[in-house]
mmCIF file of C-alpha atoms and ligand atoms in Angstrom:
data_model
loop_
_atom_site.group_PDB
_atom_site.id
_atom_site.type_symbol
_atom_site.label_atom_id
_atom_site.label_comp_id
_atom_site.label_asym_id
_atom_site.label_seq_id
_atom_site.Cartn_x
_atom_site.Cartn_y
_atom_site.Cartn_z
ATOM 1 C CA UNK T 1 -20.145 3.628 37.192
ATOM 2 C CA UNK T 2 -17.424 0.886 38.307
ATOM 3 C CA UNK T 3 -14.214 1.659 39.485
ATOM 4 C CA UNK T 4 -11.725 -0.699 39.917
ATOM 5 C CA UNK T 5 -9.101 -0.481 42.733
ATOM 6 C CA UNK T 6 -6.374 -2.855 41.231
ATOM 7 C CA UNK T 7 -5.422 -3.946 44.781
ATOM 8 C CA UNK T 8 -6.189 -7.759 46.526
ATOM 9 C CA UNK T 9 -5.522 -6.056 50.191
ATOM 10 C CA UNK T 10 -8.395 -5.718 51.894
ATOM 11 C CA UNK T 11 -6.954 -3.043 54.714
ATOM 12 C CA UNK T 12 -6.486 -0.549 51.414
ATOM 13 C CA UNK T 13 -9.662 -1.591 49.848
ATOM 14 C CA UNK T 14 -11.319 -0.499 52.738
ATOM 15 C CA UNK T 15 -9.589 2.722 53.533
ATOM 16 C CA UNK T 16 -10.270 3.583 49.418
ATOM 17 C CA UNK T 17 -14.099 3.460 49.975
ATOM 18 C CA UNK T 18 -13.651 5.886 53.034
ATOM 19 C CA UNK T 19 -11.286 8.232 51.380
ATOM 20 C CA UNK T 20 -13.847 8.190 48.181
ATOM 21 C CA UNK T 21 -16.814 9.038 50.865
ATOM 22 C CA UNK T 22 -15.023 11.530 52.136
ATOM 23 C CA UNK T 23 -13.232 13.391 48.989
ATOM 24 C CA UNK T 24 -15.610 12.354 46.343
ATOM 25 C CA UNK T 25 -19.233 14.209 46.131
ATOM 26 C CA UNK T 26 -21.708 11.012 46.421
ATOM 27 C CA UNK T 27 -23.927 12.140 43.643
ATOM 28 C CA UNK T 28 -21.268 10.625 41.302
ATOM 29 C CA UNK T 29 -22.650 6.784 42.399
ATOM 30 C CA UNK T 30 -19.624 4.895 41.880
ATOM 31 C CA UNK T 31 -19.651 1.420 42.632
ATOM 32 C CA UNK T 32 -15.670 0.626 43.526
ATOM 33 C CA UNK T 33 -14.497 -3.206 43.066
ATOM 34 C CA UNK T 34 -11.481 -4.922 44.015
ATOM 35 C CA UNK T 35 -9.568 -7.818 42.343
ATOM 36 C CA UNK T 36 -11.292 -9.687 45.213
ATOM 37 C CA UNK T 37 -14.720 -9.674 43.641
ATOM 38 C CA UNK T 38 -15.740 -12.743 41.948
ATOM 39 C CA UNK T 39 -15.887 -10.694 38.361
ATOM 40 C CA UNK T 40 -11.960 -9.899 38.858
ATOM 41 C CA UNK T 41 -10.652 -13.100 40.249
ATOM 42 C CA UNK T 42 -9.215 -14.926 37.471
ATOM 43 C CA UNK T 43 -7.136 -11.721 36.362
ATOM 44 C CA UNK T 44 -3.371 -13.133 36.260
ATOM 45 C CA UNK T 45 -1.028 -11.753 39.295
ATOM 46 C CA UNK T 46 0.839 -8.672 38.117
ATOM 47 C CA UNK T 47 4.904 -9.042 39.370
ATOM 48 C CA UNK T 48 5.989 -5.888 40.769
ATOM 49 C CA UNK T 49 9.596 -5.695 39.532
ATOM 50 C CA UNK T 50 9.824 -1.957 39.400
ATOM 51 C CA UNK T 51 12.497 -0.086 41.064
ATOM 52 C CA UNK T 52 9.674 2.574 42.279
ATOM 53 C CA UNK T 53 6.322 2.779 43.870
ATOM 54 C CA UNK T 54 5.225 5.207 41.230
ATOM 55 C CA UNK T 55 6.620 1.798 38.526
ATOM 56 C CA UNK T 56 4.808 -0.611 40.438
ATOM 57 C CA UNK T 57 1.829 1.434 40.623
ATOM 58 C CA UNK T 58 1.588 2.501 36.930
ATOM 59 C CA UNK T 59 2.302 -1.095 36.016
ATOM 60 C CA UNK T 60 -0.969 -2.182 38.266
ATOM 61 C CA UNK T 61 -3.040 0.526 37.184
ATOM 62 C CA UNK T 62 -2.584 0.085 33.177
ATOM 63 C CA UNK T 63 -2.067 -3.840 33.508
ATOM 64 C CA UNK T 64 -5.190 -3.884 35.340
ATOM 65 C CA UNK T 65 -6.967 -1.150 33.232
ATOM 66 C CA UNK T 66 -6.465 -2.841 29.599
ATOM 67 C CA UNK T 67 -7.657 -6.289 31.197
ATOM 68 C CA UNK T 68 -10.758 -5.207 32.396
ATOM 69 C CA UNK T 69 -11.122 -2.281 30.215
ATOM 70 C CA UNK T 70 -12.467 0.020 33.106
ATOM 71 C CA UNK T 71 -11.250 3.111 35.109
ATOM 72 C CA UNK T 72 -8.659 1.675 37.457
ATOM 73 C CA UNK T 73 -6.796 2.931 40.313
ATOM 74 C CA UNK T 74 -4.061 0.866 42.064
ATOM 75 C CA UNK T 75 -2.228 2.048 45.389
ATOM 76 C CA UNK T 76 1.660 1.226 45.789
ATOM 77 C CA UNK T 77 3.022 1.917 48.901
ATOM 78 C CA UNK T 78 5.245 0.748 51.587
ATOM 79 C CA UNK T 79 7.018 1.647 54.696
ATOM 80 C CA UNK T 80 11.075 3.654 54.894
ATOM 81 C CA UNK T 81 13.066 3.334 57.534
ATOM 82 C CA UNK T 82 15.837 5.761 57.887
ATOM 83 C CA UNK T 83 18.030 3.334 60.510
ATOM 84 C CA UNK T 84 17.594 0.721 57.638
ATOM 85 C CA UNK T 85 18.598 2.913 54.882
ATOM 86 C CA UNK T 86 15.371 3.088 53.437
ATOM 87 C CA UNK T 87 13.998 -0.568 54.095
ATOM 88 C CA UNK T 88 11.387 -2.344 53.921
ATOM 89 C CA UNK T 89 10.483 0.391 50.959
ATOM 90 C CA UNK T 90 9.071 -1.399 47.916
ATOM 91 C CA UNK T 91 9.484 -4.995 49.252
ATOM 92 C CA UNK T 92 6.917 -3.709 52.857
ATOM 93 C CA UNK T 93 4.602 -6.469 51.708
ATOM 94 C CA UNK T 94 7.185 -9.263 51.344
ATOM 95 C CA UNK T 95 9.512 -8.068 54.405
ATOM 96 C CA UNK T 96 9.861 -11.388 55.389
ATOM 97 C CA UNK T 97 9.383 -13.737 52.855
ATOM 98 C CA UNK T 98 7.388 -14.325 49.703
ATOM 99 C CA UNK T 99 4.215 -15.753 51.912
ATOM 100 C CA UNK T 100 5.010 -13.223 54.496
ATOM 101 C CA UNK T 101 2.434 -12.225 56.896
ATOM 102 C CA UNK T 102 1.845 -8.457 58.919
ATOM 103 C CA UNK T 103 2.904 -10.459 61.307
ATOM 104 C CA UNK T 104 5.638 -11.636 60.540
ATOM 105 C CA UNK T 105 6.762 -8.609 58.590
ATOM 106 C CA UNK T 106 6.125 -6.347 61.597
ATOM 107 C CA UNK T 107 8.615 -9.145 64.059
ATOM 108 C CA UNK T 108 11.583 -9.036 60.966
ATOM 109 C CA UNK T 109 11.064 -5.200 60.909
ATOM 110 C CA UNK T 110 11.380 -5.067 64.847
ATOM 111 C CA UNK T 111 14.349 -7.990 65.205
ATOM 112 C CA UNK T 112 16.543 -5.107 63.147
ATOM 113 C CA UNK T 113 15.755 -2.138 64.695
ATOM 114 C CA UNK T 114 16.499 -4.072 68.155
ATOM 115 C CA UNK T 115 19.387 -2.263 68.777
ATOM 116 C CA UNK T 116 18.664 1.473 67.444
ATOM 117 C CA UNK T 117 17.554 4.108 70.105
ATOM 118 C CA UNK T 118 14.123 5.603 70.098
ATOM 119 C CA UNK T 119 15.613 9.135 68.608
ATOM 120 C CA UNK T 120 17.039 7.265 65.540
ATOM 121 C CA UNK T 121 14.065 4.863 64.515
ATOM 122 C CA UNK T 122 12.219 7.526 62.499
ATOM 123 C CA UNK T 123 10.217 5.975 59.551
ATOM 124 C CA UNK T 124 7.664 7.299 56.977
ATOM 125 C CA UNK T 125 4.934 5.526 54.801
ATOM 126 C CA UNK T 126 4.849 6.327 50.994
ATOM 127 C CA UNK T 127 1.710 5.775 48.594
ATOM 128 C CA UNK T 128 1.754 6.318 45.110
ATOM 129 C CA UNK T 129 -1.866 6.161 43.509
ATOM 130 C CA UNK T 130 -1.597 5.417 39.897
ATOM 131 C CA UNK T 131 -4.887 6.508 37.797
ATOM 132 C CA UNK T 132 -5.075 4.274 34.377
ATOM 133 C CA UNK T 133 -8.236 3.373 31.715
ATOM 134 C CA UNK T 134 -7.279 0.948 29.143
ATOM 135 C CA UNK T 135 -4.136 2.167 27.152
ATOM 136 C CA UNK T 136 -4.157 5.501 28.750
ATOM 137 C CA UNK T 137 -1.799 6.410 32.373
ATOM 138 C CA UNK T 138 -4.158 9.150 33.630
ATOM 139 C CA UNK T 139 -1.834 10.188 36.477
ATOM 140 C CA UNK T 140 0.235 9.565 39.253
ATOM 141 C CA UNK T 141 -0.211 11.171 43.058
ATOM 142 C CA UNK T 142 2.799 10.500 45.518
ATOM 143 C CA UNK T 143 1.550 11.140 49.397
ATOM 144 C CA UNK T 144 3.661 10.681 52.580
ATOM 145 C CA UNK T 145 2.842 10.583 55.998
ATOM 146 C CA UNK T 146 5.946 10.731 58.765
ATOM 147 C CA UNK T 147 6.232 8.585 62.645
ATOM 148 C CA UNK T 148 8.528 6.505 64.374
ATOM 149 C CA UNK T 149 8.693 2.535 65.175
ATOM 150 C CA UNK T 150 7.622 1.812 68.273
ATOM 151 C CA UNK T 151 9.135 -1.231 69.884
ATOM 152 C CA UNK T 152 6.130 -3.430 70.333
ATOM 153 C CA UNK T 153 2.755 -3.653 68.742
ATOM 154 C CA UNK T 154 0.583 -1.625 69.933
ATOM 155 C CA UNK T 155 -3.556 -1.281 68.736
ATOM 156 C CA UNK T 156 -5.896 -3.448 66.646
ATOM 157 C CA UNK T 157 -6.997 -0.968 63.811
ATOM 158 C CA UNK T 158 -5.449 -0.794 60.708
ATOM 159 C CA UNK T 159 -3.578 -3.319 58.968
ATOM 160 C CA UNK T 160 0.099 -3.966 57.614
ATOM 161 C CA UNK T 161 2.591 -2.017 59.949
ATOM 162 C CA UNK T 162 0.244 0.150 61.748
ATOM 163 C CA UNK T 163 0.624 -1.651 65.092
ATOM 164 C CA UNK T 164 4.217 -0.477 65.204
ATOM 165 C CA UNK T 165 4.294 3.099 63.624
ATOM 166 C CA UNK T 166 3.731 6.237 65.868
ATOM 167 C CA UNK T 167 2.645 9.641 64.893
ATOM 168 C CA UNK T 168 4.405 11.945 67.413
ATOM 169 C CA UNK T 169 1.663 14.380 67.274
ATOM 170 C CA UNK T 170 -0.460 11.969 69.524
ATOM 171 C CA UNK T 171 2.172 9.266 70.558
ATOM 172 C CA UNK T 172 -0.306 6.326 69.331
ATOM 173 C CA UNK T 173 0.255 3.941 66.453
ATOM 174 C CA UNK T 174 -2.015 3.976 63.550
ATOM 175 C CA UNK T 175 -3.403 0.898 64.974
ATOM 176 C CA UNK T 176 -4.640 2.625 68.039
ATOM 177 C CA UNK T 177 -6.229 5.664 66.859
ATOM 178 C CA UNK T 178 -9.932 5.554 64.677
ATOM 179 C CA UNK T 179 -10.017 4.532 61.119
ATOM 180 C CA UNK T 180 -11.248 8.114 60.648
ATOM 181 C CA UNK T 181 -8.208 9.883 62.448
ATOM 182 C CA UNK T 182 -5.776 7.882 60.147
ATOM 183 C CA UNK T 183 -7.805 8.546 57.401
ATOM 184 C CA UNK T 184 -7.241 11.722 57.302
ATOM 185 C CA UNK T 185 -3.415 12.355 57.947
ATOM 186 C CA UNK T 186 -2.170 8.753 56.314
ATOM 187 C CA UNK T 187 0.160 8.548 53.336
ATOM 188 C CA UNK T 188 -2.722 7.211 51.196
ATOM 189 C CA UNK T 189 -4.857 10.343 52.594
ATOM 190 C CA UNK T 190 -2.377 12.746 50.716
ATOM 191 C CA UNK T 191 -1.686 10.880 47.760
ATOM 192 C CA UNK T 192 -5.797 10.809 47.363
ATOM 193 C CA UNK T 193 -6.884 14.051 48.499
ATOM 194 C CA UNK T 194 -3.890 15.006 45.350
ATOM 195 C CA UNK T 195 -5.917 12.627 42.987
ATOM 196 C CA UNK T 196 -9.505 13.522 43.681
ATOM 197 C CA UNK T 197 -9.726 15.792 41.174
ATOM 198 C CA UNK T 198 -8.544 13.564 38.448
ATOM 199 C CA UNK T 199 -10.756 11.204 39.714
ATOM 200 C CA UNK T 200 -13.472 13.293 39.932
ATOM 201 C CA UNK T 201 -13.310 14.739 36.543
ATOM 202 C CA UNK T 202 -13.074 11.298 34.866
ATOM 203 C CA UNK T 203 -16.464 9.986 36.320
ATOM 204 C CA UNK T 204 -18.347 13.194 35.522
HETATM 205 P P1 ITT W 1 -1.578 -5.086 46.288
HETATM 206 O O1 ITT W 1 -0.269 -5.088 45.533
HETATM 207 O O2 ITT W 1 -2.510 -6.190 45.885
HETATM 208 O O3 ITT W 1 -2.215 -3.730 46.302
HETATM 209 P P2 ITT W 1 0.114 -5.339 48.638
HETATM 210 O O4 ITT W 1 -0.177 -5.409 50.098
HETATM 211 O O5 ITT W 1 1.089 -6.350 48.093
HETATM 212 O O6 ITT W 1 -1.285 -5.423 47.852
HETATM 213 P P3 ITT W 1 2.008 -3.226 48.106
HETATM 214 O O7 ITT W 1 2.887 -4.034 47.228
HETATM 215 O O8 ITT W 1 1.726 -1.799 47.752
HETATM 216 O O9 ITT W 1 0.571 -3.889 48.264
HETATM 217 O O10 ITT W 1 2.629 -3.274 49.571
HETATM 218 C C1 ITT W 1 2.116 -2.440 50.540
HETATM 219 C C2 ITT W 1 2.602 -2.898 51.903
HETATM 220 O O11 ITT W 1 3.095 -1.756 52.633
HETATM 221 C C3 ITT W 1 1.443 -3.443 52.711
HETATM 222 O O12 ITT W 1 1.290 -4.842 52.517
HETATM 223 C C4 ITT W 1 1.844 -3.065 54.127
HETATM 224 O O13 ITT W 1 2.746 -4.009 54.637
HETATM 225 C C5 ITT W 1 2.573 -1.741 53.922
HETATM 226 N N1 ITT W 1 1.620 -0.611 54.028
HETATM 227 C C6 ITT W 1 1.189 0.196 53.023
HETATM 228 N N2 ITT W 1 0.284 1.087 53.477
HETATM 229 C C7 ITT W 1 0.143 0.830 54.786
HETATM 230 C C8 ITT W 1 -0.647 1.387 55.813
HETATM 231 O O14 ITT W 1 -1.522 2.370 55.568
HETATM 232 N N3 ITT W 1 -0.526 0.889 57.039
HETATM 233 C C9 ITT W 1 0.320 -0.112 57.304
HETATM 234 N N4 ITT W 1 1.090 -0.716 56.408
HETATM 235 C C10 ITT W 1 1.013 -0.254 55.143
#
């Protein structure tokens, strides 16, 4: 059976076929596809002008679900900053510019908190996973996973802002521990573990 992951970012298309290894039994034989494959490219862009993650992720999911009429799931997520009163939040992708790059997200993101002290840069990533099939919002599963910013980049796993956001349990950024480690404690980790059984009882 296909499943659709309404997402063109390969860092969550890749952490979506380890979370489905790990919380989905493998008997089920679900092929998962991106709106990178070939079958999915000329899809039109979906704008994501809702005030939410959980609005920008329904509006992927069923957007994406009545074009291709399959099971889809789309990820919206983003980082919050508490010095930054919530920033970059639902604009993490486009930080610093339409065209933006991690990159150059990850240097805006630092340039503001220059000034704020390590006790006051606490952050936390949100995901909402949004569950659609064509004319039909299954569900929605919020997960959140809490850290700090660092003040330089730090590690080469991971994608987005993982160089520059610590979990105090170990003092490393996501980009410096194993896929597997941040697999199982990230934002997208809880919002998925919450969804599993939707999923699950969908491809059954
Ligand atoms: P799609 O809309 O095609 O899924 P996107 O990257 O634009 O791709 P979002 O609008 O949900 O997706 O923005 C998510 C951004 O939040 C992402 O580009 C990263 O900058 C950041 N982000 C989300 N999850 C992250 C993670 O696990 N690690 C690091 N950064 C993350």
């Amino acid at each position: 059976m296909n499943i659709i992951i309404a997402t063109h970012n390969q860092g969550k298309v890749r952490e979506m076929n380890f979370l489905f290894k790990e919380f989905i039994p493998q008997t089920y034989n679900i092929n998962l596809l991106s709106l990178n494959d070939n079958n999915y490219s000329c899809i039109p862009e979906i704008v994501e002008d809702g005030n939410s993650f959980k609005a920008n992720a329904i509006k992927k999911a069923t957007l994406t679900a009545n074009y291709t009429e399959q099971i889809v799931i789309a990820d919206d997520s983003g980082l919050v900053v508490d010095a930054l009163n919530g920033e970059p939040g639902i604009f993490s992708s486009r930080y610093a510019g339409e065209n933006a790059t991690d990159e150059g997200n990850i240097e805006k993101l630092l340039e503001k908190l220059n000034n704020v002290p390590k006790d006051f840069r606490t952050a936390h990533f949100v995901c909402v996973i949004a569950i659609a099939a064509p004319d039909n919002l299954i569900g929605t599963f919020e997960g959140k996973c809490y850290g700090m910013i660092g003040t330089e980049i730090k590690g080469n796993n991971g994608f987005g802002y993982d160089p520059v956001f610590i979990r105090t349990d170990s003092g490393k950024t996501f980009a410096e521990l194993p896929h597997d480690v941040k697999n199982k404690i990230s934002h997208r980790a809880r919002a998925f573990e919450k969804a599993s059984a939707t999923i699950e009882k969908y491809i059954k």
